[in-house]
Amino acid sequence: MEVIPIKEESDIVRARVAAKDMAQKMGFGLVDQTRISTAVSELARNVFVYAREGQVHLEVLNNPHNGIRITFIDQGPGIPDIDLAMKDGWSSSGSMGKGLPGAKRLMNRLEVKSEAGKGTTVIIEKWLS
Amino acid sequence: MLQSSAIPILKIGDFLLVSIQYDIHDKIAELLQQDILKRISETQAKGVLVDISALETVDSFIARSLADTAAMASILDAELIIVGMSPTVATTLTELGLTMAGVRAAVNLDEGYDLLKASLGQRVVDRRNR
Ligand SMILES: Nc1ncnc2c1ncn2[C@@H]1O[C@H](COP(=O)(O)OP(=O)(O)OP(=O)(O)O)[C@@H](O)[C@H]1O
Ligand SMILES: [Mg+2]
């Protein structure tokens, strides 16, 4: 497992490049590599913008699917209403509200766990088979 | 504090040429926007070509930053064209939910340059017929 700390803007780039490299090595095609790196960029930015700092974990999945799993962990303010946060166009920061719903469309799985005041964990997966 | 994006902005006649050669982070994208707008007003450029063919990942932040720069450039009477977006990046942006509507695009620099020249010619004609 590879861990990338998110503390500053350039870490968002580091996370998306690392995810793309790993996806490429695992045999994902170019379009899937790009989907993965784009989703990682969106979710790593959410960590940076809303929680100031956190971590990105990259790991290989074997069972029941072969693929990549990326987990974003922060101890920020949390998301009070996850269903609302998943809505296309909804944003608490006056942004476009595309990150979470967009990342969900780009991946095979996206799960958000969050507790107000404690932090947020977002898990995404892309499957090879 | 960084003052400039350090990405070169070249002038050719009435146009500016910006080539983003490496994956840029958000702060650099903001500075680049500022640099481009400043150069437009300094040089009175009528068009800007922004080559993004080297960008492997374009997420919502960069896409919005490019679209905003294009909108602000047009207020300064300059047309901005995005050059060289890969089909893979375009597909991914659509799935992400971004349309980039209102931003003109060209496949390569030659085509972008021709588009700018054509629309500059058209603007001259429009002005004469006013
Ligand atoms: N890690 C997080 N911690 C706390 N709140 C979050 C986190 N990630 C997302 N959110 C909340 O969920 C909302 C939706 O997130 P999403 O990424 O979809 O949109 P956005 O960040 O507002 O806009 P965009 O990503 O398009 O710039 C955010 O506005 C924010 O309120
Ligand atoms: Mg976001």
mmCIF file of C-alpha atoms and ligand atoms in Angstrom:
data_model
loop_
_atom_site.group_PDB
_atom_site.id
_atom_site.type_symbol
_atom_site.label_atom_id
_atom_site.label_comp_id
_atom_site.label_asym_id
_atom_site.label_seq_id
_atom_site.Cartn_x
_atom_site.Cartn_y
_atom_site.Cartn_z
ATOM 1 C CA MET A 1 0.000 0.000 0.000
ATOM 2 C CA GLU A 2 1.180 3.487 -0.860
ATOM 3 C CA VAL A 3 0.327 6.447 1.382
ATOM 4 C CA ILE A 4 0.399 10.034 0.162
ATOM 5 C CA PRO A 5 -0.063 12.810 2.716
ATOM 6 C CA ILE A 6 -2.144 15.779 1.574
ATOM 7 C CA LYS A 7 -0.910 19.040 3.055
ATOM 8 C CA GLU A 8 -0.520 21.449 0.159
ATOM 9 C CA GLU A 9 -1.725 22.013 -3.405
ATOM 10 C CA SER A 10 1.140 20.122 -5.003
ATOM 11 C CA ASP A 11 0.176 16.993 -3.019
ATOM 12 C CA ILE A 12 -3.045 16.827 -5.059
ATOM 13 C CA VAL A 13 -0.889 16.520 -8.177
ATOM 14 C CA ARG A 14 1.359 13.949 -6.453
ATOM 15 C CA ALA A 15 -1.673 11.822 -5.538
ATOM 16 C CA ARG A 16 -3.167 11.848 -9.031
ATOM 17 C CA VAL A 17 0.182 11.042 -10.665
ATOM 18 C CA ALA A 18 0.813 8.161 -8.229
ATOM 19 C CA ALA A 19 -2.680 6.751 -8.857
ATOM 20 C CA LYS A 20 -2.225 6.951 -12.615
ATOM 21 C CA ASP A 21 1.196 5.233 -12.429
ATOM 22 C CA MET A 22 -0.200 2.449 -10.297
ATOM 23 C CA ALA A 23 -3.221 1.992 -12.591
ATOM 24 C CA GLN A 24 -0.942 1.841 -15.611
ATOM 25 C CA LYS A 25 1.274 -0.799 -14.004
ATOM 26 C CA MET A 26 -1.816 -2.835 -13.143
ATOM 27 C CA GLY A 27 -2.842 -2.935 -16.790
ATOM 28 C CA PHE A 28 -5.638 -0.357 -16.936
ATOM 29 C CA GLY A 29 -6.100 1.236 -20.354
ATOM 30 C CA LEU A 30 -5.463 4.935 -20.929
ATOM 31 C CA VAL A 31 -9.102 6.014 -20.554
ATOM 32 C CA ASP A 32 -9.454 4.214 -17.210
ATOM 33 C CA GLN A 33 -6.094 5.575 -16.030
ATOM 34 C CA THR A 34 -7.400 9.059 -16.788
ATOM 35 C CA ARG A 35 -10.731 8.395 -15.074
ATOM 36 C CA ILE A 36 -8.859 7.206 -11.982
ATOM 37 C CA SER A 37 -6.404 10.123 -11.873
ATOM 38 C CA THR A 38 -9.230 12.618 -12.386
ATOM 39 C CA ALA A 39 -11.351 11.116 -9.577
ATOM 40 C CA VAL A 40 -8.294 11.125 -7.294
ATOM 41 C CA SER A 41 -7.630 14.757 -8.110
ATOM 42 C CA GLU A 42 -11.205 15.737 -7.187
ATOM 43 C CA LEU A 43 -11.248 13.818 -3.906
ATOM 44 C CA ALA A 44 -7.738 14.819 -2.822
ATOM 45 C CA ARG A 45 -8.740 18.438 -3.438
ATOM 46 C CA ASN A 46 -11.807 17.963 -1.225
ATOM 47 C CA VAL A 47 -9.484 16.782 1.556
ATOM 48 C CA PHE A 48 -7.280 19.830 1.087
ATOM 49 C CA VAL A 49 -10.110 22.361 0.738
ATOM 50 C CA TYR A 50 -12.497 21.124 3.438
ATOM 51 C CA ALA A 51 -10.218 19.399 5.963
ATOM 52 C CA ARG A 52 -6.915 21.202 5.261
ATOM 53 C CA GLU A 53 -5.008 17.916 5.446
ATOM 54 C CA GLY A 54 -5.344 14.173 5.284
ATOM 55 C CA GLN A 55 -4.076 11.071 3.539
ATOM 56 C CA VAL A 56 -4.569 9.133 0.333
ATOM 57 C CA HIS A 57 -4.058 5.362 0.403
ATOM 58 C CA LEU A 58 -3.521 3.429 -2.812
ATOM 59 C CA GLU A 59 -3.876 -0.333 -2.862
ATOM 60 C CA VAL A 60 -4.313 -3.285 -5.187
ATOM 61 C CA LEU A 61 -7.594 -5.203 -4.947
ATOM 62 C CA ASN A 62 -7.780 -8.948 -5.538
ATOM 63 C CA ASN A 63 -11.043 -10.283 -4.264
ATOM 64 C CA PRO A 64 -13.801 -10.430 -5.519
ATOM 65 C CA HIS A 65 -12.595 -7.905 -8.083
ATOM 66 C CA ASN A 66 -9.148 -7.247 -9.472
ATOM 67 C CA GLY A 67 -8.522 -3.557 -9.475
ATOM 68 C CA ILE A 68 -7.400 -0.503 -7.576
ATOM 69 C CA ARG A 69 -8.807 0.927 -4.357
ATOM 70 C CA ILE A 70 -8.061 4.464 -3.231
ATOM 71 C CA THR A 71 -9.063 5.730 0.204
ATOM 72 C CA PHE A 72 -9.133 9.392 1.257
ATOM 73 C CA ILE A 73 -8.993 9.960 4.991
ATOM 74 C CA ASP A 74 -9.253 13.214 6.896
ATOM 75 C CA GLN A 75 -10.094 14.462 10.362
ATOM 76 C CA GLY A 76 -11.876 17.556 9.102
ATOM 77 C CA PRO A 77 -15.378 18.877 9.768
ATOM 78 C CA GLY A 78 -17.160 15.885 8.244
ATOM 79 C CA ILE A 79 -20.158 15.935 5.882
ATOM 80 C CA PRO A 80 -23.462 16.472 7.729
ATOM 81 C CA ASP A 81 -25.693 15.286 4.850
ATOM 82 C CA ILE A 82 -23.977 12.789 2.539
ATOM 83 C CA ASP A 83 -26.959 12.425 0.165
ATOM 84 C CA LEU A 84 -26.963 16.167 -0.356
ATOM 85 C CA ALA A 85 -23.183 16.248 -0.880
ATOM 86 C CA MET A 86 -23.531 13.557 -3.566
ATOM 87 C CA LYS A 87 -26.000 15.687 -5.580
ATOM 88 C CA ASP A 88 -24.709 17.082 -8.834
ATOM 89 C CA GLY A 89 -24.208 20.801 -8.441
ATOM 90 C CA TRP A 90 -24.496 21.001 -4.668
ATOM 91 C CA SER A 91 -21.592 22.786 -2.986
ATOM 92 C CA SER A 92 -21.067 24.340 0.429
ATOM 93 C CA SER A 93 -18.211 26.463 -0.904
ATOM 94 C CA GLY A 94 -19.811 28.099 -3.929
ATOM 95 C CA SER A 95 -17.973 25.717 -6.238
ATOM 96 C CA MET A 96 -19.483 23.490 -8.936
ATOM 97 C CA GLY A 97 -20.470 20.489 -6.837
ATOM 98 C CA LYS A 98 -18.960 18.105 -9.388
ATOM 99 C CA GLY A 99 -16.261 16.361 -7.345
ATOM 100 C CA LEU A 100 -18.174 13.650 -5.470
ATOM 101 C CA PRO A 101 -20.899 12.859 -8.046
ATOM 102 C CA GLY A 102 -18.368 13.119 -10.888
ATOM 103 C CA ALA A 103 -15.899 10.774 -9.174
ATOM 104 C CA LYS A 104 -18.742 8.311 -8.652
ATOM 105 C CA ARG A 105 -19.481 8.310 -12.382
ATOM 106 C CA LEU A 106 -15.807 7.759 -13.221
ATOM 107 C CA MET A 107 -15.342 4.790 -10.871
ATOM 108 C CA ASN A 108 -17.061 1.435 -10.234
ATOM 109 C CA ARG A 109 -17.610 2.132 -6.571
ATOM 110 C CA LEU A 110 -17.641 5.217 -4.368
ATOM 111 C CA GLU A 111 -18.523 5.129 -0.704
ATOM 112 C CA VAL A 112 -18.532 8.027 1.754
ATOM 113 C CA LYS A 113 -18.349 7.595 5.503
ATOM 114 C CA SER A 114 -18.450 10.681 7.612
ATOM 115 C CA GLU A 115 -19.187 11.876 11.079
ATOM 116 C CA ALA A 116 -19.766 15.541 11.825
ATOM 117 C CA GLY A 117 -16.807 16.975 13.693
ATOM 118 C CA LYS A 118 -14.754 13.788 13.351
ATOM 119 C CA GLY A 119 -13.811 13.552 9.707
ATOM 120 C CA THR A 120 -14.507 11.919 6.392
ATOM 121 C CA THR A 121 -13.401 8.755 4.606
ATOM 122 C CA VAL A 122 -14.092 8.282 0.914
ATOM 123 C CA ILE A 123 -13.369 4.936 -0.753
ATOM 124 C CA ILE A 124 -13.253 4.524 -4.516
ATOM 125 C CA GLU A 125 -12.577 1.455 -6.641
ATOM 126 C CA LYS A 126 -11.990 0.746 -10.298
ATOM 127 C CA TRP A 127 -12.139 -2.851 -11.434
ATOM 128 C CA LEU A 128 -10.188 -4.625 -14.125
ATOM 129 C CA SER A 129 -12.507 -7.628 -13.971
ATOM 130 C CA MET B 1 4.242 33.940 -2.210
ATOM 131 C CA LEU B 2 4.638 33.185 -5.870
ATOM 132 C CA GLN B 3 4.095 36.163 -8.135
ATOM 133 C CA SER B 4 3.885 34.443 -11.482
ATOM 134 C CA SER B 5 3.154 31.010 -12.874
ATOM 135 C CA ALA B 6 6.586 30.951 -14.585
ATOM 136 C CA ILE B 7 4.876 29.498 -17.662
ATOM 137 C CA PRO B 8 6.135 31.380 -20.744
ATOM 138 C CA ILE B 9 3.602 33.445 -22.686
ATOM 139 C CA LEU B 10 4.891 34.124 -26.195
ATOM 140 C CA LYS B 11 3.632 36.853 -28.506
ATOM 141 C CA ILE B 12 3.232 36.274 -32.241
ATOM 142 C CA GLY B 13 1.730 39.268 -34.018
ATOM 143 C CA ASP B 14 -1.691 39.920 -32.502
ATOM 144 C CA PHE B 15 -1.753 36.613 -30.647
ATOM 145 C CA LEU B 16 -0.350 35.042 -27.502
ATOM 146 C CA LEU B 17 0.820 31.455 -27.251
ATOM 147 C CA VAL B 18 0.856 29.572 -23.963
ATOM 148 C CA SER B 19 1.995 25.983 -23.786
ATOM 149 C CA ILE B 20 1.386 24.165 -20.506
ATOM 150 C CA GLN B 21 4.185 21.616 -20.540
ATOM 151 C CA TYR B 22 3.683 19.873 -17.217
ATOM 152 C CA ASP B 23 0.946 18.924 -14.776
ATOM 153 C CA ILE B 24 0.172 22.112 -12.842
ATOM 154 C CA HIS B 25 -1.335 22.452 -9.393
ATOM 155 C CA ASP B 26 -4.187 24.780 -8.449
ATOM 156 C CA LYS B 27 -2.122 27.758 -7.340
ATOM 157 C CA ILE B 28 -0.129 27.714 -10.592
ATOM 158 C CA ALA B 29 -3.380 27.516 -12.574
ATOM 159 C CA GLU B 30 -4.625 30.633 -10.748
ATOM 160 C CA LEU B 31 -1.362 32.475 -11.370
ATOM 161 C CA LEU B 32 -1.403 31.474 -15.022
ATOM 162 C CA GLN B 33 -4.883 32.937 -15.398
ATOM 163 C CA GLN B 34 -3.624 36.184 -13.893
ATOM 164 C CA ASP B 35 -0.503 36.176 -16.122
ATOM 165 C CA ILE B 36 -2.514 35.613 -19.314
ATOM 166 C CA LEU B 37 -4.985 38.422 -18.542
ATOM 167 C CA LYS B 38 -2.161 40.789 -17.668
ATOM 168 C CA ARG B 39 -0.325 40.015 -20.922
ATOM 169 C CA ILE B 40 -3.519 40.534 -22.925
ATOM 170 C CA SER B 41 -3.978 44.011 -21.512
ATOM 171 C CA GLU B 42 -0.276 44.887 -21.861
ATOM 172 C CA THR B 43 -0.017 43.735 -25.460
ATOM 173 C CA GLN B 44 -3.604 44.368 -26.622
ATOM 174 C CA ALA B 45 -3.492 40.828 -28.018
ATOM 175 C CA LYS B 46 -6.596 39.793 -29.957
ATOM 176 C CA GLY B 47 -6.256 36.065 -29.455
ATOM 177 C CA VAL B 48 -4.703 33.474 -27.149
ATOM 178 C CA LEU B 49 -3.807 29.869 -27.888
ATOM 179 C CA VAL B 50 -3.475 27.680 -24.808
ATOM 180 C CA ASP B 51 -1.865 24.370 -25.654
ATOM 181 C CA ILE B 52 -2.851 21.684 -23.143
ATOM 182 C CA SER B 53 -1.719 18.667 -25.178
ATOM 183 C CA ALA B 54 0.839 17.746 -22.505
ATOM 184 C CA LEU B 55 -1.812 17.575 -19.752
ATOM 185 C CA GLU B 56 -2.710 13.957 -18.994
ATOM 186 C CA THR B 57 -5.272 14.872 -16.351
ATOM 187 C CA VAL B 58 -7.653 17.810 -16.531
ATOM 188 C CA ASP B 59 -9.940 17.932 -13.526
ATOM 189 C CA SER B 60 -12.767 20.317 -12.620
ATOM 190 C CA PHE B 61 -10.395 22.933 -11.224
ATOM 191 C CA ILE B 62 -8.230 23.282 -14.325
ATOM 192 C CA ALA B 63 -11.267 23.047 -16.608
ATOM 193 C CA ARG B 64 -13.034 25.816 -14.729
ATOM 194 C CA SER B 65 -9.897 27.914 -14.596
ATOM 195 C CA LEU B 66 -9.494 27.655 -18.393
ATOM 196 C CA ALA B 67 -13.169 28.459 -18.980
ATOM 197 C CA ASP B 68 -12.989 31.469 -16.637
ATOM 198 C CA THR B 69 -9.821 32.710 -18.326
ATOM 199 C CA ALA B 70 -11.553 32.456 -21.717
ATOM 200 C CA ALA B 71 -14.555 34.419 -20.422
ATOM 201 C CA MET B 72 -12.369 37.152 -18.932
ATOM 202 C CA ALA B 73 -10.197 37.309 -22.048
ATOM 203 C CA SER B 74 -13.278 37.969 -24.128
ATOM 204 C CA ILE B 75 -14.143 40.931 -21.892
ATOM 205 C CA LEU B 76 -10.696 42.250 -22.835
ATOM 206 C CA ASP B 77 -11.627 41.686 -26.484
ATOM 207 C CA ALA B 78 -9.367 38.678 -26.938
ATOM 208 C CA GLU B 79 -10.495 35.243 -28.006
ATOM 209 C CA LEU B 80 -9.010 32.256 -26.187
ATOM 210 C CA ILE B 81 -8.762 28.862 -27.828
ATOM 211 C CA ILE B 82 -7.881 25.621 -26.053
ATOM 212 C CA VAL B 83 -5.552 23.581 -28.212
ATOM 213 C CA GLY B 84 -4.788 19.877 -28.172
ATOM 214 C CA MET B 85 -7.137 18.469 -25.550
ATOM 215 C CA SER B 86 -6.783 14.706 -25.918
ATOM 216 C CA PRO B 87 -9.919 12.659 -26.702
ATOM 217 C CA THR B 88 -9.308 10.749 -23.459
ATOM 218 C CA VAL B 89 -9.321 13.942 -21.417
ATOM 219 C CA ALA B 90 -12.426 15.183 -23.251
ATOM 220 C CA THR B 91 -14.284 11.928 -22.521
ATOM 221 C CA THR B 92 -13.315 12.030 -18.863
ATOM 222 C CA LEU B 93 -14.398 15.659 -18.467
ATOM 223 C CA THR B 94 -17.806 14.823 -19.938
ATOM 224 C CA GLU B 95 -18.246 11.938 -17.505
ATOM 225 C CA LEU B 96 -17.184 14.199 -14.668
ATOM 226 C CA GLY B 97 -20.084 16.420 -15.715
ATOM 227 C CA LEU B 98 -18.292 19.349 -17.307
ATOM 228 C CA THR B 99 -19.196 20.613 -20.743
ATOM 229 C CA MET B 100 -16.660 23.416 -21.307
ATOM 230 C CA ALA B 101 -19.494 25.046 -23.242
ATOM 231 C CA GLY B 102 -18.544 28.426 -24.593
ATOM 232 C CA VAL B 103 -14.839 27.632 -24.857
ATOM 233 C CA ARG B 104 -13.503 27.218 -28.375
ATOM 234 C CA ALA B 105 -11.172 24.318 -29.018
ATOM 235 C CA ALA B 106 -8.780 23.285 -31.760
ATOM 236 C CA VAL B 107 -7.044 19.988 -32.417
ATOM 237 C CA ASN B 108 -3.589 21.479 -32.940
ATOM 238 C CA LEU B 109 -1.773 24.824 -33.043
ATOM 239 C CA ASP B 110 -2.125 25.224 -36.825
ATOM 240 C CA GLU B 111 -5.878 24.858 -36.608
ATOM 241 C CA GLY B 112 -6.058 27.149 -33.572
ATOM 242 C CA TYR B 113 -4.020 29.811 -35.349
ATOM 243 C CA ASP B 114 -6.273 29.624 -38.417
ATOM 244 C CA LEU B 115 -9.383 29.917 -36.228
ATOM 245 C CA LEU B 116 -7.993 33.020 -34.532
ATOM 246 C CA LYS B 117 -7.015 34.628 -37.843
ATOM 247 C CA ALA B 118 -10.429 33.889 -39.311
ATOM 248 C CA SER B 119 -12.321 35.335 -36.373
ATOM 249 C CA LEU B 120 -10.038 38.384 -36.235
ATOM 250 C CA GLY B 121 -10.739 38.959 -39.958
ATOM 251 C CA GLN B 122 -14.449 38.571 -39.265
ATOM 252 C CA ARG B 123 -14.290 41.100 -36.451
ATOM 253 C CA VAL B 124 -12.604 43.648 -38.764
ATOM 254 C CA VAL B 125 -15.352 43.113 -41.334
ATOM 255 C CA ASP B 126 -18.047 43.468 -38.652
ATOM 256 C CA ARG B 127 -16.530 46.714 -37.454
ATOM 257 C CA ARG B 128 -16.394 48.155 -40.995
ATOM 258 C CA ASN B 129 -20.038 47.292 -41.578
ATOM 259 C CA ARG B 130 -21.211 48.889 -38.388
HETATM 260 N N1 LIG C 1 -13.477 15.712 2.804
HETATM 261 C C1 LIG C 1 -14.556 16.493 3.024
HETATM 262 N N2 LIG C 1 -14.770 17.028 4.250
HETATM 263 C C2 LIG C 1 -15.845 17.808 4.488
HETATM 264 N N3 LIG C 1 -16.778 18.119 3.562
HETATM 265 C C3 LIG C 1 -16.621 17.618 2.319
HETATM 266 C C4 LIG C 1 -15.511 16.781 1.988
HETATM 267 N N4 LIG C 1 -15.639 16.420 0.691
HETATM 268 C C5 LIG C 1 -16.760 16.991 0.251
HETATM 269 N N5 LIG C 1 -17.366 17.727 1.209
HETATM 270 C C6 LIG C 1 -18.652 18.453 1.120
HETATM 271 O O1 LIG C 1 -19.394 17.928 0.032
HETATM 272 C C7 LIG C 1 -19.721 18.967 -0.890
HETATM 273 C C8 LIG C 1 -19.716 18.417 -2.298
HETATM 274 O O2 LIG C 1 -18.383 18.050 -2.677
HETATM 275 P P1 LIG C 1 -17.986 18.079 -4.220
HETATM 276 O O3 LIG C 1 -16.561 17.744 -4.359
HETATM 277 O O4 LIG C 1 -18.986 17.249 -4.963
HETATM 278 O O5 LIG C 1 -18.276 19.578 -4.650
HETATM 279 P P2 LIG C 1 -17.437 20.906 -4.317
HETATM 280 O O6 LIG C 1 -16.108 20.548 -3.720
HETATM 281 O O7 LIG C 1 -18.311 21.789 -3.520
HETATM 282 O O8 LIG C 1 -17.252 21.533 -5.757
HETATM 283 P P3 LIG C 1 -16.202 21.052 -6.897
HETATM 284 O O9 LIG C 1 -15.594 19.762 -6.434
HETATM 285 O O10 LIG C 1 -17.014 20.910 -8.124
HETATM 286 O O11 LIG C 1 -15.211 22.161 -6.967
HETATM 287 C C9 LIG C 1 -18.703 20.048 -0.634
HETATM 288 O O12 LIG C 1 -19.178 21.317 -1.010
HETATM 289 C C10 LIG C 1 -18.481 19.922 0.878
HETATM 290 O O13 LIG C 1 -19.506 20.594 1.587
HETATM 291 MG MG MG C 2 -14.830 19.119 -4.635
#
